[in-house]
XYZ file of N, CA, C and O in Angstrom:
696
model
N 1.033 -1.556 0.121
C 0.017 0.145 0.300
C 0.987 1.458 -0.045
O 2.106 1.146 0.690
N 0.179 2.401 -0.975
C 1.050 3.327 -0.185
C 0.716 5.022 1.400
O 0.100 3.459 1.809
N 0.763 5.697 1.119
C 1.447 6.007 2.877
C -0.444 5.899 3.179
O -0.693 6.095 4.363
N -1.867 6.285 2.176
C -2.780 6.477 2.697
C -3.662 5.164 2.348
O -4.960 5.710 3.000
N -3.305 4.062 1.952
C -3.732 2.644 2.044
C -4.643 2.808 0.394
O -5.649 2.538 0.369
N -4.557 4.355 -0.334
C -5.313 4.151 -1.246
C -4.786 3.471 -2.482
O -5.536 3.235 -3.540
N -3.972 3.041 -2.536
C -3.149 2.863 -3.616
C -2.518 1.855 -3.282
O -1.968 1.408 -2.239
N -2.817 0.629 -4.043
C -2.213 -1.524 -3.245
C -1.715 -1.900 -4.730
O -2.195 -1.909 -5.851
N -1.164 -3.197 -4.219
C -0.451 -3.095 -5.259
C -0.838 -4.964 -5.379
O 0.031 -5.487 -3.971
N -0.493 -5.494 -5.997
C -0.592 -7.238 -6.267
C 0.647 -7.695 -7.197
O 0.691 -7.269 -8.221
N 2.057 -8.614 -6.682
C 3.172 -8.815 -7.734
C 3.816 -9.605 -7.707
O 3.570 -10.676 -6.728
N 3.968 -9.945 -8.766
C 4.930 -11.295 -8.942
C 6.429 -10.960 -10.239
O 6.074 -10.722 -10.750
N 7.102 -11.113 -9.173
C 8.912 -10.666 -9.826
C 9.408 -9.973 -8.622
O 9.406 -10.260 -8.229
N 10.057 -9.599 -10.080
C 11.329 -8.855 -9.267
C 11.525 -7.550 -9.818
O 11.898 -7.679 -11.408
N 11.890 -6.786 -10.060
C 11.849 -4.724 -10.557
C 13.482 -4.858 -9.725
O 14.096 -4.870 -8.470
N 14.957 -5.008 -10.758
C 15.907 -5.438 -10.398
C 16.305 -3.441 -10.305
O 17.359 -3.865 -9.118
N 16.027 -3.058 -10.744
C 16.922 -1.488 -10.754
C 16.023 -1.084 -9.427
O 15.491 0.369 -9.453
N 14.944 -1.451 -8.840
C 14.405 -0.456 -7.317
C 14.935 -0.069 -6.767
O 14.287 1.124 -6.329
N 16.535 -0.351 -6.172
C 17.169 0.203 -5.296
C 17.839 2.072 -6.647
O 17.329 3.210 -5.389
N 17.904 1.738 -7.608
C 17.959 3.246 -8.286
C 16.854 4.210 -8.698
O 16.828 4.908 -8.462
N 15.288 3.310 -7.866
C 14.259 4.302 -8.189
C 13.970 5.085 -7.805
O 13.316 6.217 -7.069
N 14.243 4.873 -5.754
C 14.080 5.419 -4.282
C 14.131 6.278 -3.911
O 13.726 6.466 -3.693
N 15.818 6.416 -4.023
C 15.947 8.558 -3.824
C 15.049 9.000 -4.965
O 14.845 10.250 -4.551
N 14.520 8.744 -5.823
C 14.462 9.223 -6.881
C 12.926 9.963 -6.537
O 12.306 10.687 -6.311
N 12.354 8.467 -5.720
C 10.916 8.582 -5.613
C 10.967 9.339 -4.285
O 9.644 10.261 -3.679
N 12.313 9.209 -3.272
C 12.220 9.817 -2.079
C 11.919 11.757 -1.888
O 11.268 12.011 -1.584
N 13.137 11.694 -3.045
C 12.747 13.012 -3.791
C 12.302 14.279 -3.967
O 11.315 15.017 -3.786
N 10.510 13.382 -4.587
C 9.550 13.282 -5.172
C 8.350 13.813 -3.711
O 7.485 14.074 -4.377
N 8.804 13.346 -3.019
C 8.465 13.402 -1.322
C 7.578 12.186 -0.726
O 7.108 12.251 -0.207
N 7.485 10.841 -1.332
C 6.588 9.189 -0.986
C 7.895 8.532 0.102
O 9.440 9.104 -0.123
N 7.594 8.313 0.976
C 7.819 7.552 2.118
C 7.452 5.940 2.148
O 6.789 5.474 1.601
N 8.407 5.239 2.235
C 8.989 3.920 2.376
C 8.830 3.075 3.888
O 9.636 3.482 4.587
N 7.975 1.972 3.997
C 7.763 1.825 4.895
C 8.956 -0.162 5.089
O 8.793 -0.319 6.160
N 9.467 -0.186 3.639
C 9.838 -0.894 3.758
C 11.071 -1.163 2.742
O 10.913 0.391 2.447
N 12.175 -1.893 2.473
C 12.975 -1.808 1.312
C 13.101 -3.138 0.074
O 13.687 -3.029 -0.105
N 11.367 -3.259 0.195
C 11.165 -4.220 -1.171
C 10.392 -3.412 -2.555
O 10.453 -2.398 -2.843
N 11.289 -4.019 -3.888
C 10.970 -3.633 -4.984
C 8.709 -4.220 -4.920
O 9.312 -2.856 -5.757
N 8.277 -4.374 -3.985
C 6.762 -4.765 -4.198
C 7.071 -2.547 -4.117
O 5.360 -2.192 -4.509
N 6.865 -1.826 -2.773
C 6.549 -1.110 -2.429
C 7.201 0.419 -4.017
O 6.542 0.993 -3.703
N 7.706 -0.400 -4.175
C 8.036 1.232 -5.443
C 7.393 0.750 -6.579
O 7.237 2.289 -6.775
N 6.569 0.377 -6.660
C 5.447 -0.181 -7.693
C 4.961 1.018 -7.448
O 4.313 1.559 -8.528
N 4.370 0.305 -5.496
C 3.452 1.129 -6.020
C 3.852 2.947 -5.346
O 2.784 4.186 -5.978
N 4.837 3.514 -5.424
C 5.292 4.837 -5.136
C 5.009 5.544 -6.698
O 5.109 7.189 -6.837
N 6.070 4.652 -6.993
C 5.605 4.921 -8.995
C 4.386 4.673 -9.585
O 5.046 6.033 -11.105
N 3.650 4.710 -9.326
C 2.426 4.707 -9.767
C 1.918 6.240 -9.838
O 1.530 6.420 -10.168
N 2.203 6.234 -8.287
C 1.790 7.435 -7.729
C 2.577 8.506 -8.819
O 1.956 9.798 -8.662
N 4.134 8.246 -8.962
C 4.991 9.304 -9.307
C 4.113 9.685 -10.840
O 3.877 10.713 -11.327
N 4.306 8.464 -11.845
C 4.996 8.386 -13.388
C 3.013 7.724 -14.059
O 2.662 7.997 -15.107
N 2.473 7.003 -12.541
C 1.436 6.897 -13.598
C 1.296 5.613 -14.295
O 2.224 4.593 -14.346
N 0.837 5.404 -15.490
C 1.500 4.434 -16.174
C 2.322 4.386 -16.995
O 3.336 3.476 -16.969
N 2.808 5.250 -17.503
C 4.781 5.552 -17.608
C 6.172 5.015 -15.994
O 6.958 4.744 -17.347
N 5.394 4.946 -15.516
C 6.424 4.005 -14.333
C 6.405 2.744 -14.976
O 7.691 2.266 -14.660
N 5.786 2.083 -15.954
C 6.986 0.636 -16.569
C 8.191 0.854 -17.250
O 8.718 -0.357 -17.667
N 8.045 2.284 -17.903
C 9.601 2.298 -19.216
C 10.244 2.580 -18.025
O 11.186 2.097 -18.037
N 10.406 3.010 -16.293
C 10.917 3.098 -16.043
C 11.574 1.364 -15.227
O 13.100 1.492 -14.513
N 11.210 0.771 -14.999
C 10.933 -0.863 -14.561
C 12.081 -1.481 -14.879
O 11.779 -1.952 -16.711
N 12.963 -2.767 -15.151
C 14.370 -3.316 -15.428
C 13.890 -4.468 -14.960
O 13.821 -4.431 -13.094
N 13.204 -5.307 -15.019
C 12.997 -7.168 -14.678
C 12.010 -7.675 -14.743
O 11.589 -7.367 -16.086
N 11.791 -8.480 -14.451
C 10.342 -9.765 -14.508
C 9.336 -9.490 -13.791
O 10.090 -9.644 -12.492
N 8.133 -9.276 -14.462
C 7.161 -8.967 -13.456
C 5.390 -9.123 -14.053
O 5.539 -8.894 -14.877
N 4.803 -9.233 -13.236
C 2.920 -8.978 -13.743
C 2.732 -8.770 -12.530
O 3.219 -8.943 -11.379
N 2.031 -7.291 -12.414
C 0.738 -6.291 -11.259
C 0.516 -6.146 -11.798
O -0.477 -5.668 -12.775
N -0.717 -5.637 -11.013
C -1.562 -5.393 -10.968
C -1.966 -3.713 -9.702
O -1.686 -4.444 -8.797
N -2.206 -2.863 -10.148
C -2.020 -1.875 -8.957
C -4.145 -1.334 -9.036
O -4.418 -1.077 -9.960
N -4.795 -1.335 -7.931
C -5.664 -0.725 -7.569
C -5.477 0.287 -7.059
O -4.728 1.070 -6.223
N -6.085 2.156 -7.495
C -6.002 3.283 -7.188
C -7.332 3.350 -7.297
O -7.958 4.041 -7.416
N -7.904 3.544 -5.934
C -8.702 4.046 -5.113
C -8.856 5.280 -5.862
O -10.450 5.673 -6.453
N -8.697 6.604 -5.401
C -8.525 7.915 -5.490
C -9.444 8.255 -7.040
O -9.938 8.388 -7.594
N -8.221 7.128 -8.126
C -8.038 7.867 -9.836
C -9.711 6.773 -10.334
O -9.721 6.549 -11.091
N -10.124 5.669 -8.854
C -10.842 4.841 -9.592
C -10.408 3.837 -10.603
O -11.115 3.188 -11.992
N -8.775 3.022 -10.648
C -8.096 2.739 -11.680
C -7.751 1.557 -11.355
O -6.657 1.078 -10.683
N -8.135 0.358 -12.231
C -7.419 -0.520 -11.909
C -5.755 -0.705 -13.873
O -6.648 -0.621 -14.608
N -5.000 -0.669 -12.817
C -3.793 -0.707 -14.092
C -3.370 -2.069 -13.598
O -2.661 -2.242 -12.898
N -2.908 -2.979 -14.969
C -1.724 -4.518 -15.266
C -1.098 -3.935 -15.937
O -1.329 -3.421 -17.140
N 0.338 -4.701 -15.635
C 0.899 -4.942 -16.411
C 2.198 -6.057 -16.574
O 2.355 -6.849 -15.775
N 2.971 -6.608 -17.522
C 3.372 -7.775 -17.994
C 4.626 -6.984 -17.523
O 4.274 -6.681 -19.495
N 6.091 -7.761 -17.735
C 7.648 -7.223 -18.244
C 7.547 -7.183 -20.153
O 7.119 -7.974 -20.153
N 8.986 -7.159 -19.826
C 9.417 -6.767 -21.365
C 8.929 -8.096 -22.455
O 9.239 -8.054 -23.540
N 9.728 -8.841 -21.728
C 9.888 -10.254 -22.736
C 8.911 -11.389 -22.305
O 8.747 -12.511 -22.491
N 7.889 -11.249 -20.723
C 6.592 -12.081 -21.012
C 7.105 -13.227 -20.128
O 6.516 -14.194 -20.380
N 8.183 -13.226 -19.189
C 8.793 -13.961 -18.179
C 7.673 -14.271 -17.208
O 7.531 -15.650 -16.825
N 6.966 -13.329 -16.119
C 6.140 -14.220 -15.474
C 4.657 -13.868 -16.539
O 4.550 -13.591 -16.936
N 4.449 -15.093 -15.937
C 2.965 -14.993 -16.604
C 2.092 -14.467 -15.878
O 1.731 -13.328 -14.788
N 0.648 -14.058 -17.158
C -0.376 -12.735 -16.309
C -1.626 -13.453 -16.944
O -1.988 -13.674 -18.329
N -2.206 -14.271 -16.754
C -3.816 -14.515 -16.892
C -5.312 -14.065 -16.494
O -5.028 -13.070 -15.473
N -5.899 -13.722 -17.372
C -7.247 -12.693 -17.128
C -9.052 -13.264 -17.459
O -8.723 -13.818 -18.475
N -9.480 -12.994 -16.800
C -11.553 -13.511 -17.401
C -11.621 -12.210 -17.080
O -11.549 -11.053 -16.440
N -12.570 -12.344 -17.942
C -13.428 -11.146 -17.462
C -15.304 -12.181 -18.137
O -15.408 -12.051 -18.642
N -16.141 -11.621 -16.899
C -18.099 -11.504 -17.648
C -18.239 -11.172 -16.122
O -18.121 -9.642 -16.111
N -19.664 -11.157 -16.851
C -20.416 -9.944 -15.791
C -20.393 -10.511 -14.411
O -21.102 -8.911 -13.553
N -19.700 -11.022 -13.939
C -19.272 -11.491 -12.527
C -18.163 -10.660 -11.855
O -18.222 -10.143 -10.898
N -17.772 -10.319 -12.978
C -16.157 -9.262 -12.445
C -15.632 -9.038 -13.957
O -15.533 -10.292 -14.555
N -13.810 -9.020 -13.237
C -12.890 -9.151 -13.772
C -11.897 -10.183 -12.756
O -11.543 -9.893 -11.756
N -11.215 -11.244 -13.121
C -10.320 -11.728 -12.650
C -9.065 -11.562 -13.080
O -9.155 -12.583 -14.016
N -7.658 -11.865 -12.654
C -6.130 -12.705 -13.090
C -5.478 -13.052 -11.889
O -5.975 -13.335 -10.594
N -4.643 -13.597 -12.765
C -3.885 -14.887 -11.815
C -2.928 -15.499 -12.992
O -2.658 -14.659 -13.830
N -1.950 -15.076 -12.409
C -0.321 -15.998 -12.256
C -0.926 -17.344 -13.113
O -0.228 -17.999 -13.854
N -1.828 -18.108 -12.947
C -1.662 -19.554 -13.035
C -3.189 -19.364 -13.530
O -4.363 -19.414 -13.233
N -3.235 -20.336 -14.591
C -4.436 -20.816 -15.390
C -5.806 -21.429 -14.002
O -6.653 -20.873 -14.430
N -4.773 -21.914 -13.268
C -5.354 -22.881 -12.193
C -6.278 -22.224 -11.592
O -7.457 -22.839 -10.965
N -6.055 -21.358 -11.319
C -6.261 -20.489 -9.957
C -7.919 -19.824 -11.331
O -9.281 -19.557 -9.876
N -7.638 -19.144 -12.505
C -9.063 -18.766 -12.760
C -10.337 -19.633 -12.722
O -11.292 -19.242 -12.354
N -9.842 -21.312 -12.843
C -10.377 -21.842 -12.689
C -11.131 -22.362 -11.100
O -12.445 -22.833 -11.658
N -10.201 -21.812 -10.361
C -10.702 -22.735 -9.384
C -12.125 -21.607 -8.545
O -12.324 -21.683 -7.679
N -12.013 -20.437 -9.668
C -12.621 -19.261 -9.046
C -13.853 -19.870 -9.292
O -14.722 -19.469 -8.260
N -14.422 -20.322 -9.943
C -15.642 -20.636 -9.997
C -16.662 -19.535 -11.411
O -17.682 -19.992 -11.767
N -15.555 -18.543 -11.566
C -16.287 -17.924 -12.436
C -16.333 -17.877 -14.192
O -16.909 -17.668 -15.070
N -15.521 -18.854 -14.152
C -15.319 -19.014 -15.813
C -14.815 -21.159 -15.872
O -14.437 -21.188 -15.069
N -15.544 -21.350 -16.894
C -16.119 -22.575 -17.091
C -14.908 -23.356 -17.661
O -14.054 -22.519 -18.631
N -14.342 -24.370 -17.473
C -13.215 -25.512 -17.903
C -13.296 -25.227 -18.856
O -13.525 -26.283 -20.383
N -14.125 -24.677 -19.841
C -14.606 -25.651 -21.964
C -13.411 -24.980 -22.143
O -12.489 -23.977 -22.801
N -13.118 -25.818 -23.443
C -11.698 -25.621 -24.523
C -11.985 -24.895 -25.709
O -13.113 -24.181 -26.158
N -10.396 -24.441 -25.587
C -10.451 -23.362 -26.857
C -10.566 -23.387 -28.572
O -8.887 -23.836 -28.896
N -11.156 -24.362 -29.156
C -10.982 -24.729 -30.266
C -9.573 -23.701 -31.053
O -9.204 -23.829 -31.901
N -10.577 -22.545 -31.271
C -9.028 -21.634 -31.775
C -7.950 -21.667 -31.369
O -6.599 -21.745 -32.239
N -7.750 -22.037 -29.985
C -6.512 -22.001 -29.670
C -5.441 -23.447 -29.809
O -4.418 -23.326 -30.362
N -6.606 -24.611 -29.770
C -6.011 -25.673 -30.564
C -5.938 -25.965 -32.071
O -4.909 -26.429 -31.978
N -6.628 -24.834 -32.375
C -5.938 -24.987 -34.500
C -4.834 -24.628 -34.385
O -3.625 -24.763 -35.146
N -4.299 -23.223 -33.409
C -3.457 -22.547 -33.797
C -2.108 -23.439 -33.343
O -1.018 -23.352 -33.293
N -2.709 -24.295 -31.889
C -1.299 -25.141 -31.398
C -0.906 -25.728 -32.088
O 0.657 -26.052 -32.774
N -1.811 -25.820 -32.755
C -1.512 -27.608 -33.876
C -0.988 -27.117 -35.361
O -0.177 -28.285 -36.113
N -1.070 -25.822 -35.447
C -0.523 -25.056 -36.645
C 1.125 -24.586 -36.649
O 1.906 -24.892 -36.890
N 1.288 -24.066 -35.303
C 2.452 -22.913 -35.300
C 3.397 -23.995 -33.438
O 4.545 -23.693 -33.956
N 2.849 -24.541 -32.864
C 3.151 -25.772 -32.128
C 3.066 -24.551 -30.996
O 4.012 -25.468 -29.844
N 2.399 -23.512 -30.483
C 2.006 -22.969 -29.438
C 1.240 -22.251 -29.675
O 0.914 -22.343 -30.713
N 0.562 -21.483 -28.577
C -0.821 -21.001 -29.423
C -0.353 -19.355 -29.297
O 0.194 -19.035 -27.551
N -0.262 -18.701 -29.922
C 0.291 -17.101 -29.588
C -0.564 -16.621 -28.883
O -2.101 -16.880 -28.914
N -0.427 -15.168 -29.456
C -1.101 -13.711 -29.498
C -1.777 -14.020 -27.505
O -1.511 -14.621 -26.673
N -2.520 -13.104 -27.222
C -3.695 -13.450 -26.019
C -4.191 -14.543 -26.129
O -4.545 -14.982 -24.376
N -4.122 -15.716 -26.730
C -5.577 -16.674 -26.843
C -4.365 -18.008 -25.778
O -3.408 -17.833 -25.315
N -5.868 -18.442 -25.143
C -4.678 -19.444 -24.413
C -6.040 -20.721 -24.250
O -6.949 -20.815 -25.540
N -5.550 -22.010 -23.705
C -6.379 -23.471 -24.335
C -7.622 -22.841 -23.609
O -8.596 -24.348 -24.095
N -7.879 -22.747 -23.423
C -9.173 -22.603 -22.804
C -10.103 -20.812 -23.174
O -9.386 -20.149 -23.626
N -11.243 -21.746 -23.099
C -12.360 -19.913 -24.368
C -12.710 -18.723 -22.328
O -12.622 -19.638 -21.533
N -12.064 -17.971 -23.426
C -12.646 -17.181 -22.233
C -11.348 -16.551 -21.299
O -11.557 -15.376 -19.948
N -10.606 -17.202 -20.638
C -9.198 -16.863 -20.565
C -8.646 -16.513 -21.828
O -7.665 -17.639 -22.474
N -7.403 -15.068 -21.342
C -6.280 -14.965 -22.160
C -5.143 -14.553 -21.063
O -5.044 -14.652 -20.087
N -4.158 -14.253 -22.342
C -2.838 -14.107 -21.787
C -3.015 -12.381 -21.627
O -2.434 -12.059 -23.026
N -2.287 -11.107 -20.552
C -1.829 -10.326 -21.010
C -0.006 -10.588 -21.829
O 0.123 -11.671 -21.315
N -0.427 -9.957 -22.726
C 0.763 -10.350 -23.432
C 2.405 -8.960 -23.329
O 1.911 -8.699 -22.164
N 3.581 -9.872 -23.374
C 4.460 -9.020 -22.789
C 4.472 -7.913 -23.361
O 4.057 -7.733 -24.844
N 5.445 -6.884 -22.684
C 5.284 -5.526 -22.759
C 4.252 -4.989 -22.875
O 4.216 -3.571 -23.794
N 2.891 -5.282 -22.284
C 2.103 -5.056 -21.932
C 0.956 -4.573 -21.368
O 1.585 -4.661 -20.252
N -0.257 -3.247 -21.371
C -0.851 -2.938 -20.245
C -2.451 -2.542 -20.330
O -2.393 -2.412 -21.844
N -2.707 -2.715 -19.302
C -4.350 -3.128 -19.154
C -4.497 -1.815 -18.430
O -4.177 -1.779 -17.039
N -5.499 -0.998 -18.847
C -6.068 0.446 -17.494
C -7.785 0.261 -17.649
O -8.251 0.700 -19.054
N -8.327 0.178 -17.041
C -9.139 0.495 -16.280
C -9.540 1.248 -15.916
O -9.220 1.363 -13.971
N -10.915 2.800 -16.021
C -11.439 4.246 -15.628
C -12.631 3.458 -15.187
O -13.048 4.098 -15.882
N -12.832 3.311 -13.745
C -14.735 3.819 -13.378
C -14.643 2.870 -14.549
O -15.146 1.639 -14.515
N -16.524 3.457 -14.685
C -17.035 2.007 -16.152
C -16.793 2.134 -17.391
O -17.242 1.896 -18.085
N -15.254 3.047 -18.039
C -14.939 4.066 -19.058
C -14.089 1.918 -19.357
O -14.023 1.162 -18.896
N -14.640 1.374 -21.193
C -14.338 0.523 -20.962
C -12.249 0.458 -21.039
O -11.849 0.998 -20.953
N -12.480 -0.606 -21.027
C -10.422 -0.872 -20.691
C -9.770 -0.552 -21.999
O -10.164 -0.535 -23.366
N -8.711 -0.427 -21.629
C -7.907 0.182 -22.719
C -6.405 -0.936 -22.569
O -5.919 -1.117 -21.393
N -5.897 -1.955 -23.843
C -4.810 -2.427 -23.663
C -3.596 -1.784 -25.115
O -4.281 -1.090 -25.863
N -2.693 -1.490 -24.337
C -1.909 -1.041 -25.096
C -0.383 -1.429 -25.403
O 0.221 -2.635 -24.261
N 0.727 -1.560 -25.967
C 2.405 -1.835 -26.112
C 2.680 -0.944 -25.048
O 3.114 -0.156 -26.576
N 3.490 -1.372 -24.041
C 4.458 0.123 -24.070
C 5.530 -0.047 -23.901
O 6.762 0.751 -24.223
N 6.571 -1.136 -24.886
C 7.532 -1.331 -25.222
C 7.682 -2.632 -26.857
O 7.169 -2.692 -26.734
N 8.688 -1.963 -26.965
C 9.200 -3.100 -28.092
C 10.598 -3.274 -28.352
O 11.508 -2.390 -28.014
N 10.999 -4.461 -28.415
C 11.847 -4.671 -28.651
C 13.338 -3.836 -29.447
O 12.577 -3.674 -30.914
N 14.396 -3.098 -29.098
C 14.736 -2.226 -30.300
C 15.298 -2.740 -31.371
O 16.401 -4.008 -30.692
N 15.586 -3.311 -32.283
C 15.990 -3.787 -33.990
C 17.060 -2.855 -34.726
O 16.727 -2.049 -35.128
N 18.606 -3.150 -34.718
C 18.974 -2.236 -35.305
C 19.170 -2.889 -36.700
O 18.509 -4.172 -37.038
N 18.945 -1.099 -38.069
C 19.162 -1.614 -39.167
C 20.108 -2.513 -39.506
O 21.462 -2.024 -39.296
N 19.765 -3.314 -40.258
C 21.682 -4.268 -40.683
C 22.107 -3.276 -41.810
O 21.832 -2.079 -42.092
N 23.704 -3.048 -41.837
C 24.348 -2.385 -42.497
C 24.856 -3.189 -43.658
O 24.903 -4.034 -43.462
N 24.907 -2.340 -44.521
C 25.806 -3.201 -45.901
C 27.187 -3.322 -46.169
O 27.236 -1.980 -44.279
N 27.835 -3.958 -45.991
C 29.179 -3.746 -46.070
C 29.609 -2.335 -46.728
O 30.693 -1.946 -46.343
N 28.996 -2.055 -47.928
C 29.771 -0.891 -48.013
C 29.613 0.757 -47.183
O 30.115 1.354 -47.142
N 28.195 0.345 -46.897
C 27.734 1.336 -45.542
C 28.415 1.392 -44.302
O 28.784 2.285 -43.767
N 28.715 0.016 -43.972
C 29.965 0.198 -43.016
C 31.153 0.445 -42.980
O 31.885 1.066 -42.499
N 31.947 0.422 -44.737
C 32.943 0.933 -44.920
C 32.879 2.766 -45.095
O 34.172 2.990 -45.090
N 31.826 3.247 -44.941
C 31.513 4.250 -45.318
C 31.452 5.164 -43.843
O 32.057 5.756 -43.653
């Protein structure tokens, strides 16, 4: 939680550069109760909002609830090392780091996904946001999700692998 308990995070992973971020966040007026990377996520959200993920180096999947902004914010690490699954229906929105937790909730039926099965047999893995279960999806690597109040949620890619342009032998010689 943050200082007034209005922001809370659920987190799986590690933020490798959290110690570098602490002095910067303290200079902005944030008070730390612990020395954990988890608390850095909360204060980074308060300081930088959705751009906080740009500052993190590590492997992570997390969800932030900000009571004052009425905002749910989810993010997954750049390479998708930590898993992040979700489902939504009339009963609510659920997320977990394992599909079996979503199935155990009783909010989603364990029905097979024919599209995912077809994709698996075509590519030997299930690409994109799909899973082998209908109505259970993956938050993609380097993606975030945000929902404000009753507004529809938005998903976006916050990072892309920087690709260097190949140089021809002639360009390299010049």
